[in-house]
Protein backbone atom coordinates (compact mmCIF):
# COMPACT_ATOMS: atom_id res chain seq x y z
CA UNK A 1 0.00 0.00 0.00
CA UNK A 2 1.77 3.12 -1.32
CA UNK A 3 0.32 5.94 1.35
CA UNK A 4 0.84 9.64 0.43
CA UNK A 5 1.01 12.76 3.18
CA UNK A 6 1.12 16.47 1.78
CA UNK A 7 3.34 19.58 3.15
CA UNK A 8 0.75 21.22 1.89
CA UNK A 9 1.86 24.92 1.21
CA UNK A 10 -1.21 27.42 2.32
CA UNK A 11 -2.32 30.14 -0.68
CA UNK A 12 -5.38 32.69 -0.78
CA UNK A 13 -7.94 31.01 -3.62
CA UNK A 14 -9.86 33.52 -5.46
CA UNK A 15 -13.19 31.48 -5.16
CA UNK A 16 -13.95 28.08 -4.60
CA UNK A 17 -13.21 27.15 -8.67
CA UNK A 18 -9.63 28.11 -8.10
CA UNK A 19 -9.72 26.08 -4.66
CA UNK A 20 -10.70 23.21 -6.71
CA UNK A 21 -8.59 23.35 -9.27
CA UNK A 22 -5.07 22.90 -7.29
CA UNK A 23 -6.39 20.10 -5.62
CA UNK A 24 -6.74 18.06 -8.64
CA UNK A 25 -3.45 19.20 -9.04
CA UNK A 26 -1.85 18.56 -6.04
CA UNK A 27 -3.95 15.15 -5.58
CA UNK A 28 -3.07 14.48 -9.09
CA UNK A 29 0.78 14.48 -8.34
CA UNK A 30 -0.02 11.85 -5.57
CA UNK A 31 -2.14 9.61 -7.60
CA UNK A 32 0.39 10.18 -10.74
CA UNK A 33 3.26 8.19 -8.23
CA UNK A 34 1.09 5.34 -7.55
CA UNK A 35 -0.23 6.91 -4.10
CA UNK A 36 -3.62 4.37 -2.69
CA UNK A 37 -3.82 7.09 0.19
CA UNK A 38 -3.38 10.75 0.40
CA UNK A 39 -3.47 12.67 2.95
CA UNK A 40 -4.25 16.57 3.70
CA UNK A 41 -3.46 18.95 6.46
CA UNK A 42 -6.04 20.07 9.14
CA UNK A 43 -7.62 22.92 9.11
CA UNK A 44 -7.33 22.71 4.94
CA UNK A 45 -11.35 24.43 4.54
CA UNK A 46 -10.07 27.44 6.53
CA UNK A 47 -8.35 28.24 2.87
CA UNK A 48 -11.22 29.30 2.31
CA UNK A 49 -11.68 32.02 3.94
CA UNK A 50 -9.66 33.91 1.44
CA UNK A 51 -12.40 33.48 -0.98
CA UNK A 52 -14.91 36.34 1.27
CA UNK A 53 -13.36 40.06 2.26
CA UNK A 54 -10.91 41.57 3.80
CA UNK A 55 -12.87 41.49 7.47
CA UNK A 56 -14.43 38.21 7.04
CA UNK A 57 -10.96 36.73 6.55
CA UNK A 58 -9.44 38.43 9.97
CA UNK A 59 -12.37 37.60 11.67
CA UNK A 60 -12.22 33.64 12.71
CA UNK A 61 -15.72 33.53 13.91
CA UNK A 62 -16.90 35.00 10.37
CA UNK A 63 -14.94 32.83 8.24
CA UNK A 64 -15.86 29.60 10.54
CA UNK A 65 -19.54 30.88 9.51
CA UNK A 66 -18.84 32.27 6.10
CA UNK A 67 -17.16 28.63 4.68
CA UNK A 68 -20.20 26.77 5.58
CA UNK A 69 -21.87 27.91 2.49
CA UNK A 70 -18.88 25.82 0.43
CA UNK A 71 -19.94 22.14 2.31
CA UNK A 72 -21.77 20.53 0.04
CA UNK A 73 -19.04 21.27 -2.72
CA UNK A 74 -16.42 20.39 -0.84
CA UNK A 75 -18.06 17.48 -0.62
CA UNK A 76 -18.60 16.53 -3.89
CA UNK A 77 -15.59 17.84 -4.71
CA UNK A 78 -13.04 15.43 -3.02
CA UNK A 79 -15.80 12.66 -3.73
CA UNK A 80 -14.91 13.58 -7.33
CA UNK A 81 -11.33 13.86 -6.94
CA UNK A 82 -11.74 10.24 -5.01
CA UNK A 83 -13.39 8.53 -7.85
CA UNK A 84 -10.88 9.64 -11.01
CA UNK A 85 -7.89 9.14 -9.69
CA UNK A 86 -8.78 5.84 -8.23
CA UNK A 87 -7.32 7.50 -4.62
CA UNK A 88 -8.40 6.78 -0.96
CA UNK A 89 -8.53 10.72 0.20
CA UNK A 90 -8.27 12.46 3.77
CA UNK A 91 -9.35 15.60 3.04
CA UNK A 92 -7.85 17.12 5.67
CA UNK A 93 -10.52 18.90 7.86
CA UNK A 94 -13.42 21.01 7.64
CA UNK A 95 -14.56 23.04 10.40
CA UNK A 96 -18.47 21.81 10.38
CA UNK A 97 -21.48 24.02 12.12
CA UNK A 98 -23.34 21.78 14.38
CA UNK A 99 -26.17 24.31 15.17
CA UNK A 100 -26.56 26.77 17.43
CA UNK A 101 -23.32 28.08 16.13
CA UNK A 102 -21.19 25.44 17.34
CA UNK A 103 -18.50 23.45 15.12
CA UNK A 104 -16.65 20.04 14.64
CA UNK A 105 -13.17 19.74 13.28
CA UNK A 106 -14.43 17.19 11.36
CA UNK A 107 -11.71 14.76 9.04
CA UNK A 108 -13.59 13.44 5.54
CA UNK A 109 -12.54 10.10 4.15
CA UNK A 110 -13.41 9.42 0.72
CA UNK A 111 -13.30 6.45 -1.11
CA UNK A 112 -12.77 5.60 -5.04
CA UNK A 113 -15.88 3.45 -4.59
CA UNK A 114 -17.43 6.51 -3.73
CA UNK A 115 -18.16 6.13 -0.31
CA UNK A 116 -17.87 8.83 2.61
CA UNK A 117 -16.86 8.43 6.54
CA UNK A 118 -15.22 10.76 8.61
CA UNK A 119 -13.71 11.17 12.13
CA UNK A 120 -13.70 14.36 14.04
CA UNK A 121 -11.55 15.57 16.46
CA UNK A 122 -11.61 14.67 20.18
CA UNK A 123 -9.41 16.57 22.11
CA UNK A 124 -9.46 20.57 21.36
CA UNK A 125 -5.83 22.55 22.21
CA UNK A 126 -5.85 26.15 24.06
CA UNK A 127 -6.37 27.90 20.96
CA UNK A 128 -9.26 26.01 20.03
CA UNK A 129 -10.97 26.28 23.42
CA UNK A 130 -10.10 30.00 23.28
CA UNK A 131 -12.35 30.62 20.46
CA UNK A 132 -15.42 29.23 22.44
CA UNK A 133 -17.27 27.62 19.56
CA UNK A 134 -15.23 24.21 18.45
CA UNK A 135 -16.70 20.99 20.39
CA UNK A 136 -14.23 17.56 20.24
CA UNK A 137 -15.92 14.85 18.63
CA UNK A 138 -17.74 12.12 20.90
CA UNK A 139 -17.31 9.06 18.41
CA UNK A 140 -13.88 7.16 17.66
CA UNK A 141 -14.11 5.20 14.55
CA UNK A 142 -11.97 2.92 12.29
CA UNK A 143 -11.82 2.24 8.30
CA UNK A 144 -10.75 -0.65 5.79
CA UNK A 145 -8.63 1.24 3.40
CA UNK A 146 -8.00 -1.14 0.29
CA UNK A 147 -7.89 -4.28 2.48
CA UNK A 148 -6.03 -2.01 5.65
CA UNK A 149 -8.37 -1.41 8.49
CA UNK A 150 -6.78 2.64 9.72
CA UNK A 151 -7.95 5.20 12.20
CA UNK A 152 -7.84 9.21 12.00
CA UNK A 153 -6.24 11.25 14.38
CA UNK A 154 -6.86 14.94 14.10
CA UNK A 155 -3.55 16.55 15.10
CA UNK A 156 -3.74 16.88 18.49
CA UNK A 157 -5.63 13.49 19.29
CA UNK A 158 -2.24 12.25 17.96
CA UNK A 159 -0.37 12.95 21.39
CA UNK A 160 -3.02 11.19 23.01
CA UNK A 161 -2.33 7.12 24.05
CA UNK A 162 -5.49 5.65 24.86
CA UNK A 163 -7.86 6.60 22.23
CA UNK A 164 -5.18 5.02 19.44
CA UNK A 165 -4.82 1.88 21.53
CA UNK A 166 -8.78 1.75 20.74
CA UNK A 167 -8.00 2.32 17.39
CA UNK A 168 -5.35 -0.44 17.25
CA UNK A 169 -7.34 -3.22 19.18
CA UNK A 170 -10.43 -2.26 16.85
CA UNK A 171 -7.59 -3.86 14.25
CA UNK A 172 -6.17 -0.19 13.02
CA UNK A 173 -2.64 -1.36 11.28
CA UNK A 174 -2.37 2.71 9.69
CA UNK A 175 -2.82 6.09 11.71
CA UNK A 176 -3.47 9.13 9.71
CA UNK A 177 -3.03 12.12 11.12
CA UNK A 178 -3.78 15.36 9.55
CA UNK A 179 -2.02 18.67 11.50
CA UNK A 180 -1.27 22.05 11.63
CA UNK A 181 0.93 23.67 14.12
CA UNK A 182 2.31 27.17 13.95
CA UNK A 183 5.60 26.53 16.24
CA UNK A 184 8.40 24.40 16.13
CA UNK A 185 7.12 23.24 19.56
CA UNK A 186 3.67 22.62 18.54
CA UNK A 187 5.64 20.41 15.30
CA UNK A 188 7.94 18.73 17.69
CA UNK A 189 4.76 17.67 20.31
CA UNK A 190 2.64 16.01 17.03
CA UNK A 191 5.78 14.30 15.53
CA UNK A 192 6.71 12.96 19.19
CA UNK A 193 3.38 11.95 19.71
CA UNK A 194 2.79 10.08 15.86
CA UNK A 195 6.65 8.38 17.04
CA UNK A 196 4.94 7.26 20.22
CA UNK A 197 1.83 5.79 18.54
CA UNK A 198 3.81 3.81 15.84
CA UNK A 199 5.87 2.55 18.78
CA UNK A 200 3.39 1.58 21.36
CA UNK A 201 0.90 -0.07 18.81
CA UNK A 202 3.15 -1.60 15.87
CA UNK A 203 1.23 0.66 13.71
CA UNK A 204 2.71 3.25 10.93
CA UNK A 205 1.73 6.26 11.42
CA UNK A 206 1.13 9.16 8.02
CA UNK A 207 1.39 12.77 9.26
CA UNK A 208 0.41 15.31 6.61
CA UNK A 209 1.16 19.63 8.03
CA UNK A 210 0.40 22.78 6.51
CA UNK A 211 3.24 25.19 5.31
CA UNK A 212 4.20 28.94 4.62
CA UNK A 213 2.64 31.74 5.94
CA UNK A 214 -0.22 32.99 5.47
CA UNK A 215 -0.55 36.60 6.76
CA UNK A 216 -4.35 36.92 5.97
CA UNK A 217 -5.48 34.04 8.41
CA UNK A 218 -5.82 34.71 12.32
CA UNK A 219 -5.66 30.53 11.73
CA UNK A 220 -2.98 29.68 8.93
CA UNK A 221 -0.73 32.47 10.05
CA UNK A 222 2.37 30.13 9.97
CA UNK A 223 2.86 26.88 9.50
CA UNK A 224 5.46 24.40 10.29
CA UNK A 225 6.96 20.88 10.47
CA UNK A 226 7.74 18.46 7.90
CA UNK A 227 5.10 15.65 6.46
CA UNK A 228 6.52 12.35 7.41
CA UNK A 229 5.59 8.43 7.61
CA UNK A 230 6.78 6.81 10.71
CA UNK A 231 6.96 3.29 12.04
CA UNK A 232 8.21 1.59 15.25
CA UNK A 233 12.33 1.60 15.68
CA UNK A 234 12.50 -2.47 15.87
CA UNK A 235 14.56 -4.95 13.74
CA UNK A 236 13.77 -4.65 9.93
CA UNK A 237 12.31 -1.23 10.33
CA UNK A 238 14.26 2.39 10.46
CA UNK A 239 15.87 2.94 13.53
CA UNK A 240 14.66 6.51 13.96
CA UNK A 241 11.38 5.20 13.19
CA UNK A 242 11.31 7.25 9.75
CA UNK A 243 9.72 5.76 6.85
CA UNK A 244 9.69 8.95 4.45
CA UNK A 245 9.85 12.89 5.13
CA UNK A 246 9.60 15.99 3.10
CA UNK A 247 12.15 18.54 2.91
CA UNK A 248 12.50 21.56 1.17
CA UNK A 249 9.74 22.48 -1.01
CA UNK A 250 8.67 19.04 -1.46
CA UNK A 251 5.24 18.69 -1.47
CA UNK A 252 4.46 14.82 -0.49
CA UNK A 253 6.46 12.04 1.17
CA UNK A 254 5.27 8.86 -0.21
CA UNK A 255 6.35 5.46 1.06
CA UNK A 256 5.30 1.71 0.10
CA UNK A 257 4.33 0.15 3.19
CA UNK A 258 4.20 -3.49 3.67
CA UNK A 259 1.36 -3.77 6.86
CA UNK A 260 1.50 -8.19 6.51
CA UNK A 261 5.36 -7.67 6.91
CA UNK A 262 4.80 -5.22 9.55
CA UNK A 263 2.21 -7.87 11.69
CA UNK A 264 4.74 -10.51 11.24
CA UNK A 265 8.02 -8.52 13.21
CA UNK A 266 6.13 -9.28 16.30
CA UNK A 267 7.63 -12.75 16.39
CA UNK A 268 11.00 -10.86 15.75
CA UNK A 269 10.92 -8.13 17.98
CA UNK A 270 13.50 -6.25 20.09
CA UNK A 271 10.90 -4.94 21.93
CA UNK A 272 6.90 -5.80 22.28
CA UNK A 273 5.39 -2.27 23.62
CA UNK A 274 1.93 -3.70 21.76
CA UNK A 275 2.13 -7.12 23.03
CA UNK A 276 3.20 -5.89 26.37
CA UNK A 277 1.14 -3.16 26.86
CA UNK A 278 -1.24 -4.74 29.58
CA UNK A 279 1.29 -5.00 32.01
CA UNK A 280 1.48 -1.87 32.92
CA UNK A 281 -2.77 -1.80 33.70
CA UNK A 282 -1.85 -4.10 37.06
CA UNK A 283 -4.33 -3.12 39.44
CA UNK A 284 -0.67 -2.65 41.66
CA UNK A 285 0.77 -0.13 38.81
CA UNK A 286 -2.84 2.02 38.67
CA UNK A 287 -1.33 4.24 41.56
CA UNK A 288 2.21 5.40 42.60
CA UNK A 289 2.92 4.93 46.53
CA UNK A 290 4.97 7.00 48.64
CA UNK A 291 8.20 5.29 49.97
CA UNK A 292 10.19 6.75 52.69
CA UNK A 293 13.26 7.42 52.48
């Protein structure tokens, strides 16, 4: 399974046509290398912002509203996109009204077949609790993917164990994780975190960022990080746990992943973290004890 994520370089589309348009393009360049999956960068819809005026775009509360009018083609869109170039596609996310003026940061998953699932995100960061409208998801679901059953986690969910392990013991063999962080902390915490999930689960793990800068957007300011594959640092596998990165301008880092070979290391493994992982939920290890000294 050859498995695509984008560094996926922010711009200010004229209208939705022109929004369209480069991502044919850019998923075009992923299908044209044999990509199965492809995946894009959270927060991806707020690109459309640039589409309304000048106030609209500085005003996150009036662009959250204001891109809710392009749903239905954004829709169709990537279920278009899905369908001709034979491509599994994480569209990133869309920030999705709920009612009552409450949102979702809601993943899409579309299918060549032409079917449509999504995931949204759980657990909200400080600036997303700041802006008093965004609710984390309440559902955690899992996909087959061309014969690979994956799970979604939304940037931050990433650096967060337990709802992955669900994901893995629901059969989850692929994490994608679509992000955006605008620090080289906030890059360094989702990388760590995507390194600890491959690790702990024998999983890989496909991280796809945003990039540039994008003065126009109280959102997609700046961007940062690099777009990477990862897998756990056992025998047969990197030992930085590095599968494929971008650098540079390089828009994609693509890798060929082998998910029978990967199920199979376990009975050649330095280390076992998913074998081994209930030991460490012993009713004696579920609290730390004071020992004098």
């Amino acid at each position: 399974m050859k498995v695509a994520v984008a560094k996926y370089a922010i711009q200010a589309p004229r209208d939705f046509a022109a929004f369209a348009a480069r991502q044919s393009q850019v998923l075009g360049e992923a299908a044209a290398q044999g990509a199965c999956i492809a995946v894009l960068p959270e927060y991806l819809s707020l690109e459309l912002a640039a589409t309304f005026d000048a106030a609209t775009q500085a005003d996150l509360h009036a662009s959250l509203a204001a891109i809710q009018r392009y749903r239905e083609d954004w829709l169709a869109l990537y279920a278009r996109l899905a369908r001709e170039l034979d491509l599994y596609v994480v569209a990133g996310s869309f920030l999705l009204e709920q009612g009552a003026g409450r949102y979702r940061n809601r993943s899409d998953v579309f299918t060549p077949q032409g079917a449509h699932a999504w995931q949204d995100k759980l657990q909200l960061t400080g600036f997303e609790k700041g802006l008093g409208v965004i609710d984390g998801g309440d559902a955690l679901n899992v996909f087959d993917i061309d014969g690979v059953r994956a799970g979604v986690a939304v940037c931050y969910d990433s650096e967060f164990p337990l709802p992955v392990r669900a994901q893995a013991e629901a059969g989850a063999r692929l994490l994608l994780v679509p992000s955006c962080t605008d620090t080289a902390a906030g890059a360094t915490r989702v990388r760590v975190g995507c390194l600890a999930r491959a690790l702990e689960n024998r999983m890989f793990v496909a991280q796809a960022v945003t990039a540039g800068e994008a003065a126009w957007s109280p959102a997609l300011d700046l961007n940062t990080g690099e777009a990477a594959i990862f897998a756990p640092m056992d025998r047969g596998l990197p030992n930085d746990g590095v599968v494929a990165q971008t650098t540079g301008d390089q828009g994609w880092a693509i890798a060929d992943l082998d998910v029978d070979a990967l199920d199979r290391s376990r009975a050649d493994a330095q280390v076992a973290n998913d074998r081994d992982w209930m030991g460490q939920l012993k009713p004696a290890l579920s609290r730390a004890r004071l020992q004098a000294l």
